[in-house]
Structure formats: structure tokens, C-alpha cells
PDB file of C-alpha atoms in Angstrom:
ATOM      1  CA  UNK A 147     101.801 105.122  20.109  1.00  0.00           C
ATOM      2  CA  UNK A 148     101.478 105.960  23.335  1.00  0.00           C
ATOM      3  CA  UNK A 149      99.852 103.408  26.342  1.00  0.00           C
ATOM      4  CA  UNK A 150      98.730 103.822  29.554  1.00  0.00           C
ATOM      5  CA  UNK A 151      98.323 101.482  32.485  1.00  0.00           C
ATOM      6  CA  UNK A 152      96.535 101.922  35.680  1.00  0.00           C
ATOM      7  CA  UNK A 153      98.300 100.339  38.968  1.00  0.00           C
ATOM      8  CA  UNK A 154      97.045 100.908  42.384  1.00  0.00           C
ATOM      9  CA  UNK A 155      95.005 104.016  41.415  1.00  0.00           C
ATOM     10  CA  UNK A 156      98.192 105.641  39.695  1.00  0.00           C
ATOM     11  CA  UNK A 157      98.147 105.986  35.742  1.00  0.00           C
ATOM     12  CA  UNK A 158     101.354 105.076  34.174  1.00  0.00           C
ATOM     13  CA  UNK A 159     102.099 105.930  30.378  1.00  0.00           C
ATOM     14  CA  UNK A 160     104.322 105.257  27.770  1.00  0.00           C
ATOM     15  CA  UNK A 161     105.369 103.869  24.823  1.00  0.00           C
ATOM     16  CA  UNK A 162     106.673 100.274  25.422  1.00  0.00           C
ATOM     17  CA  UNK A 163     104.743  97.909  27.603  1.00  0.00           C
ATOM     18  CA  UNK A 164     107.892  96.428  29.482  1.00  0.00           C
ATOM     19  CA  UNK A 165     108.728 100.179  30.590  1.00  0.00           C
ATOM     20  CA  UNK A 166     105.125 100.176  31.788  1.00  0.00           C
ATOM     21  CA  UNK A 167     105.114  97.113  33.481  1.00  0.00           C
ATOM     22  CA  UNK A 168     108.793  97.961  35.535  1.00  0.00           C
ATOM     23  CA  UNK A 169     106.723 100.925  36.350  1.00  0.00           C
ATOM     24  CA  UNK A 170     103.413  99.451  37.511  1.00  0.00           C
ATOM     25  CA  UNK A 171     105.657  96.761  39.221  1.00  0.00           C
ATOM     26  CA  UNK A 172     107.509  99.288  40.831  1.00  0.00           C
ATOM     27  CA  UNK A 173     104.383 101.481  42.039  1.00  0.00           C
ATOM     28  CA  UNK A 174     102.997  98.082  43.196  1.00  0.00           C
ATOM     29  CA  UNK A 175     106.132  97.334  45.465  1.00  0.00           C
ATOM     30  CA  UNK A 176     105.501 100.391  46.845  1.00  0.00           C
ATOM     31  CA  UNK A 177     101.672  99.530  47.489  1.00  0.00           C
ATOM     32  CA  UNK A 178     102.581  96.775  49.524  1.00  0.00           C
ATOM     33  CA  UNK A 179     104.813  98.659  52.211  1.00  0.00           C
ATOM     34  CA  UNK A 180     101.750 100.146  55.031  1.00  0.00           C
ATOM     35  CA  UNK A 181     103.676 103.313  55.133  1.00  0.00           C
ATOM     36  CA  UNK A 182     103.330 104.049  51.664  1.00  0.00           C
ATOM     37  CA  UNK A 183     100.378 102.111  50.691  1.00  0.00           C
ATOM     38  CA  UNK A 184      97.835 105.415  51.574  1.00  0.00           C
ATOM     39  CA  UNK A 185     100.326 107.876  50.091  1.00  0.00           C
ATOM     40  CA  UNK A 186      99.933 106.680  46.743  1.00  0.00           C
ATOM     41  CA  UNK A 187      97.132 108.689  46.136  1.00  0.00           C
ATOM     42  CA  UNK A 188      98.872 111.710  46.413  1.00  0.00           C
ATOM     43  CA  UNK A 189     100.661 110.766  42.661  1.00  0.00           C
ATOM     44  CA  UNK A 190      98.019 109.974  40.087  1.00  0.00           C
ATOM     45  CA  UNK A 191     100.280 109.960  36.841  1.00  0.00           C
ATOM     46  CA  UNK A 192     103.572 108.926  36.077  1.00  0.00           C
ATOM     47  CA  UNK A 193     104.587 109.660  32.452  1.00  0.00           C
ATOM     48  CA  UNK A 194     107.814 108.070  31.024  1.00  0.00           C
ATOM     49  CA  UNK A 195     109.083 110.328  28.612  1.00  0.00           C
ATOM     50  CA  UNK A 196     111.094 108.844  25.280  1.00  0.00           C
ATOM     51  CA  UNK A 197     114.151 110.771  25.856  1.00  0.00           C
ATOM     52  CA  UNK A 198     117.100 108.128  27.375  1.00  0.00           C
ATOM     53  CA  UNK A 199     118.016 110.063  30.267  1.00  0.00           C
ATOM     54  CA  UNK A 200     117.428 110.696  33.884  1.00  0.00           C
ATOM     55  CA  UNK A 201     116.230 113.844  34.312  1.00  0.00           C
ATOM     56  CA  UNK A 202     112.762 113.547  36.291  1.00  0.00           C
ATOM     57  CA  UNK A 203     110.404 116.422  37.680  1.00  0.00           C
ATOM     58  CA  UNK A 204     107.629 116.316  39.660  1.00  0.00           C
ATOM     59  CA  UNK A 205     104.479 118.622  38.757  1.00  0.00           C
ATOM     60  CA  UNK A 206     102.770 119.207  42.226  1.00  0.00           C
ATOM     61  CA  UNK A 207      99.610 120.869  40.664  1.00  0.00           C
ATOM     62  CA  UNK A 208      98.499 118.049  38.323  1.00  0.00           C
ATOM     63  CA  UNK A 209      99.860 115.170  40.854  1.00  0.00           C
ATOM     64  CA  UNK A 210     102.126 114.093  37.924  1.00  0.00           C
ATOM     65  CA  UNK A 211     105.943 112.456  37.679  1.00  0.00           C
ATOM     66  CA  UNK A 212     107.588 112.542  34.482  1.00  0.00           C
ATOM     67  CA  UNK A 213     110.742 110.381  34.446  1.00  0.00           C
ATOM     68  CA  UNK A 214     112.505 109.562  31.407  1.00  0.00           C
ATOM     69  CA  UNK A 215     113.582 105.888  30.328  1.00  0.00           C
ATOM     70  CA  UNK A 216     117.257 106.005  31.590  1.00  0.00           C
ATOM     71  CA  UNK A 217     115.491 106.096  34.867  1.00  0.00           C
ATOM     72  CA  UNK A 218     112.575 103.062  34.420  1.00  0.00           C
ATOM     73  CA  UNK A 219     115.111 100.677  31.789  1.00  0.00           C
ATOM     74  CA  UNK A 220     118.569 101.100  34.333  1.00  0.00           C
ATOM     75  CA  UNK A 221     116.792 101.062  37.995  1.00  0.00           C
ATOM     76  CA  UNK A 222     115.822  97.768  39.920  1.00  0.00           C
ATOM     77  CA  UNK A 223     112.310  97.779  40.691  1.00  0.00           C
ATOM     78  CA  UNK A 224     112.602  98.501  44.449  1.00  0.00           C
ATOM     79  CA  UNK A 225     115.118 101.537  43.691  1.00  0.00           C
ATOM     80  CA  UNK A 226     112.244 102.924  40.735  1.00  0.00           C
ATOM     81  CA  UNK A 227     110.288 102.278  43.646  1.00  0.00           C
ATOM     82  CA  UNK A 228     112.287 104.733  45.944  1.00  0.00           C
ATOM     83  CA  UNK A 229     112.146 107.264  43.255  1.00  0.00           C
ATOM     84  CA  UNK A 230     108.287 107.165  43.216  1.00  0.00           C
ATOM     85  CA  UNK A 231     108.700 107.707  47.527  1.00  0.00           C
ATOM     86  CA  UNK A 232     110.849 110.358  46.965  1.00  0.00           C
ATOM     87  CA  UNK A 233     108.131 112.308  44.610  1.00  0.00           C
ATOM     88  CA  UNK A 234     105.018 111.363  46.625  1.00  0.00           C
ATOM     89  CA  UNK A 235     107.404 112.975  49.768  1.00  0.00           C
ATOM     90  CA  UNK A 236     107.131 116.034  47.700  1.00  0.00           C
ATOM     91  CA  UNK A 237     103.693 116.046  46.386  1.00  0.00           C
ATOM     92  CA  UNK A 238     102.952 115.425  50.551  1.00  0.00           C
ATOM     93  CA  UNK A 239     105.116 118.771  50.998  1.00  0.00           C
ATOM     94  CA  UNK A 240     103.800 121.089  48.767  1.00  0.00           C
ATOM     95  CA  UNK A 241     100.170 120.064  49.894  1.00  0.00           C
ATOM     96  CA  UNK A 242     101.390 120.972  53.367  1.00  0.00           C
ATOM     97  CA  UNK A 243     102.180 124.582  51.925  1.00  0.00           C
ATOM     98  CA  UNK A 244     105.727 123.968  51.551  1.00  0.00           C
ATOM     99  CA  UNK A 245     107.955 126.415  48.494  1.00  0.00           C
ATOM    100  CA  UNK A 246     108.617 123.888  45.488  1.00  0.00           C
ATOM    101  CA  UNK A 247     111.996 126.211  45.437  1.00  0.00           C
ATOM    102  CA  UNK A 248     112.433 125.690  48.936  1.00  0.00           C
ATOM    103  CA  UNK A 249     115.875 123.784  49.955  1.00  0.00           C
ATOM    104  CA  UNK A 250     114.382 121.849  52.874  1.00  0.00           C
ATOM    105  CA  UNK A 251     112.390 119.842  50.496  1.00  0.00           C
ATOM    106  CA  UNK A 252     114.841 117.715  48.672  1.00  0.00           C
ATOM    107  CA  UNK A 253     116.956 116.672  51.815  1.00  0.00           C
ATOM    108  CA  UNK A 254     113.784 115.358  53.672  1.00  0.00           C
ATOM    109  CA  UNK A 255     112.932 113.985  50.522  1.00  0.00           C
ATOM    110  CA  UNK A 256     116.149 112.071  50.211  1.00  0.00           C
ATOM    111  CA  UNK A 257     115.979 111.144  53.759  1.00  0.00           C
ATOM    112  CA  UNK A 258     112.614 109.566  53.686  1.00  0.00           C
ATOM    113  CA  UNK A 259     114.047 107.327  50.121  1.00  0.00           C
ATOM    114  CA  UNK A 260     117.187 106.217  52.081  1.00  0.00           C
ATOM    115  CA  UNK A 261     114.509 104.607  54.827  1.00  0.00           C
ATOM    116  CA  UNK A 262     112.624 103.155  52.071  1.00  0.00           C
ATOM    117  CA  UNK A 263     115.958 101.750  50.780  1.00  0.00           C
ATOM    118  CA  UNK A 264     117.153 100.640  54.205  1.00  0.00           C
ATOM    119  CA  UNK A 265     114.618  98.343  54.757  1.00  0.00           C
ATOM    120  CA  UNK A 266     114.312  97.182  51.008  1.00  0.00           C
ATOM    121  CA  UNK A 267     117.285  98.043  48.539  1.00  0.00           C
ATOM    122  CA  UNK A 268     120.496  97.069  48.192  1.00  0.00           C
ATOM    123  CA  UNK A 269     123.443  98.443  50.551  1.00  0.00           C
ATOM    124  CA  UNK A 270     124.688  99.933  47.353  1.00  0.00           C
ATOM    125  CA  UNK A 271     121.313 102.213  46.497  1.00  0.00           C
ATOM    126  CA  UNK A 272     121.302 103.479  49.736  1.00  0.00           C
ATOM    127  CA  UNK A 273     124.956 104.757  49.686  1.00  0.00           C
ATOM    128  CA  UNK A 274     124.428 105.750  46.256  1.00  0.00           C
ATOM    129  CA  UNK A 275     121.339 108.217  47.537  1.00  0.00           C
ATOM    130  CA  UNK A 276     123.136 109.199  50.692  1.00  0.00           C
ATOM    131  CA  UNK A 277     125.945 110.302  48.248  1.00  0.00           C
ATOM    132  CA  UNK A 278     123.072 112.581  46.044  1.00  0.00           C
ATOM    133  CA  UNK A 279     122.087 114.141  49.488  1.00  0.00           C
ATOM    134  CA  UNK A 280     125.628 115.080  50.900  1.00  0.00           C
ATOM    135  CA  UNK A 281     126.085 116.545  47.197  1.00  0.00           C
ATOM    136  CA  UNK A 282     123.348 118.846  47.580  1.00  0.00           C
ATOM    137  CA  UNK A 283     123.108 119.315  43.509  1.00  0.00           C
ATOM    138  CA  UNK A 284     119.601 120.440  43.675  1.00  0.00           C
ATOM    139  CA  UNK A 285     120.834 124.186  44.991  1.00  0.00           C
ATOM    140  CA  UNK A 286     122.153 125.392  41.774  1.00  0.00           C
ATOM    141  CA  UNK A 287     118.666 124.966  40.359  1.00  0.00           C
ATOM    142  CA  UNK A 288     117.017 126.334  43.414  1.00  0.00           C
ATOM    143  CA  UNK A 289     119.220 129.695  42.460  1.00  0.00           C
ATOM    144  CA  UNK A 290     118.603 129.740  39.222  1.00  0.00           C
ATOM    145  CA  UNK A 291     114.958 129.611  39.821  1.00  0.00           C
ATOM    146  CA  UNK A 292     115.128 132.788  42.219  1.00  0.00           C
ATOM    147  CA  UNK A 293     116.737 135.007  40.135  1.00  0.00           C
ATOM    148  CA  UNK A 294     114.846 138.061  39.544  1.00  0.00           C
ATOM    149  CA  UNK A 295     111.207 138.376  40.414  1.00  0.00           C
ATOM    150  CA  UNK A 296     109.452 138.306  37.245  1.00  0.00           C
ATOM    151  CA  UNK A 297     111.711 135.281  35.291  1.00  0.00           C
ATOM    152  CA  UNK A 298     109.386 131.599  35.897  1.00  0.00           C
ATOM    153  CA  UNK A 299     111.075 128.667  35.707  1.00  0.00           C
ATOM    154  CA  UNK A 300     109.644 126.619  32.780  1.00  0.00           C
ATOM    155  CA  UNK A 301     109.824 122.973  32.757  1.00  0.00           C
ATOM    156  CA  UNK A 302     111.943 121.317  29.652  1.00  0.00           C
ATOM    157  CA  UNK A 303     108.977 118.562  30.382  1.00  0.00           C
ATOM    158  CA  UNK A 304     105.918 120.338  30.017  1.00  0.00           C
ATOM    159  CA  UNK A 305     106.568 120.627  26.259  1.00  0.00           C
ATOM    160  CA  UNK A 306     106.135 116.660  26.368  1.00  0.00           C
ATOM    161  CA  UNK A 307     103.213 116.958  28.996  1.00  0.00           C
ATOM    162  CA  UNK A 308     101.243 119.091  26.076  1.00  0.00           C
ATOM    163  CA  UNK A 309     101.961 116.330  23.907  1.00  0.00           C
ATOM    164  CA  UNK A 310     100.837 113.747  25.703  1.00  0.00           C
ATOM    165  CA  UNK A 311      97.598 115.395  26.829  1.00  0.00           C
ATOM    166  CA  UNK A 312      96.845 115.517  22.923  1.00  0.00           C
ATOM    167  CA  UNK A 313      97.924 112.055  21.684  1.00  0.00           C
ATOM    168  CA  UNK A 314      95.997 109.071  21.552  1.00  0.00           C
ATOM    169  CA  UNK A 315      96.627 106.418  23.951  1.00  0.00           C
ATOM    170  CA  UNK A 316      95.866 103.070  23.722  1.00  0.00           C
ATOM    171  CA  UNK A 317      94.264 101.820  27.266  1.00  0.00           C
ATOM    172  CA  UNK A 318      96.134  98.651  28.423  1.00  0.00           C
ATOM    173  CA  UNK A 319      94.463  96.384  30.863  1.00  0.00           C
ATOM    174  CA  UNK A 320      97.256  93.488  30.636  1.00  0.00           C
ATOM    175  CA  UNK A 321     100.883  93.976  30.501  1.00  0.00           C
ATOM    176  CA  UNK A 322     102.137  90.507  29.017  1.00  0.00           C
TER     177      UNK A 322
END
């Protein structure tokens, strides 16, 4: 059965209330930071999908992260925490009028988690993003989403977005 959680005007759901809580823990954590604190409202959903993996995508439309549990069970708190920066840096982007396929978006991106993480993660997550951004691995799937004009890039996650939007789900106002 699905559950959902509101935290700082962002709806979190899953299936297990200690993924929820790292979640609404995390999303708090970034609350408290003044930077972030008013950029929260540009997310209003994260949904933690069952599959153990780390795969994530943002859905700029609909204001909604999908991340799936290898992400919320094997990141600290404040690194989840990045994660969530690192989305609302793209919602903020393609409100602005910015491509979703363009490849300016993830470095910025990447750069404005690494300050996050400077001034609260480990030494560690911060080398560990700096090492995503000098690897660029987010071109190959800009490419393949260009190629031809009339192919559209669909999401392996919307599948589970339908799903969700159809299930029942318990509202959760403590997360003991």
C-alpha cells in the first residue's frame, strides 16, 4: 500500500514509512538552509519508486521527482538532500524557458549540489559529485533524445507515475 507524507509543502510517497521519513527528513534539511528554503515550492511531489536502484527523473510539468529506493535507503540525509537541490535547480530552469534536452542544464545543476555539499556534506559527497560532473554521463541520453524529429523520449517512470495516480494511498500525518 502506498503512503504519502507532506513535509514543508512537498508530498512525499511510498511504500515504507522509514523511506518516507529519510525523505521528509531530507526535504526538511533542505528547508532549513535560506537559500533553499523558498525554492521548495518549485517541487511539490517526490515519489519513491519500489524498484532498488538509482535511476531518478525529474518531470518539470507536474513539479514531480521520482527516485527509486537505492537512492533514499543508501544516501545520508544531507546528500538525499543535495539530490532534491539538484532537481529543484532544474524545475527553476525549465520555468526560466530552458530545453529539458539542453546540456547546460545538468552541469549548473551539479554545480549548484556541490555548493550545497560544500557547506553541508561530507568531503567525500562532494568529490563524489564533482566526479559525476567531469564525467559528463548525461550526454549520451541528451543524443539519444535528439535523434530524429518525430521519436519522444518516453520516461521508463511514467508507467509507475500512472500507477500511482490510480492507487490508494493511505495519508500519513506521523512518521514513527
Amino acid at each position: 500500500m502506498l503512503r504519502k507524507y507532506k513535509q514543508s509543502g512537498v508530498e512525499i510517497i511510498g511504500i515504507r514509512l522509514k523511506d518516507l521519513k529519510k525523505v521528509a527528513e531530507a526535504v526538511l534539511f533542505l528547508g532549513s538552509d535560506s537559500v533553499w528554503r523558498g525554492k521548495l515550492k518549485n517541487l511539490k511531489k517526490i515519489v519513491i519508486h519500489n524498484k532498488n536502484s538509482y535511476d531518478n527523473e525529474l518531470f518539470h510539468r507536474g513539479k514531480i521527482w521520482v527516485c527509486q529506493l537505492g537512492t533514499v535507503r543508501e544516501s545520508s540525509v544531507v546528500y538525499l538532500a543535495s539530490l532534491i537541490a539538484h532537481e529543484i535547480f532544474h524545475a527553476i530552469q525549465g520555468k526560466r524557458g530552458m530545453d529539458n534536452i539542453n546540456s547546460r542544464m545538468e552541469p549548473a545543476a551539479y554545480k549548484a549540489q556541490i555548493r550545497f555539499l560544500s557547506k553541508y556534506g561530507t568531503k567525500q559527497d562532494v568529490q563524489w559529485v564533482s566526479k559525476l560532473l567531469k564525467e559528463k554521463h548525461w550526454e549520451g541520453q541528451i543524443e539519444i533524445n535528439r535523434k530524429g524529429k518525430n521519436r519522444t523520449y518516453v520516461s521508463p517512470f511514467l508507467k509507475y507515475l500512472k500507477v500511482v495516480k490510480t492507487s490508494k494511498i493511505k495519508l500519513v500525518n506521523k512518521l514513527n
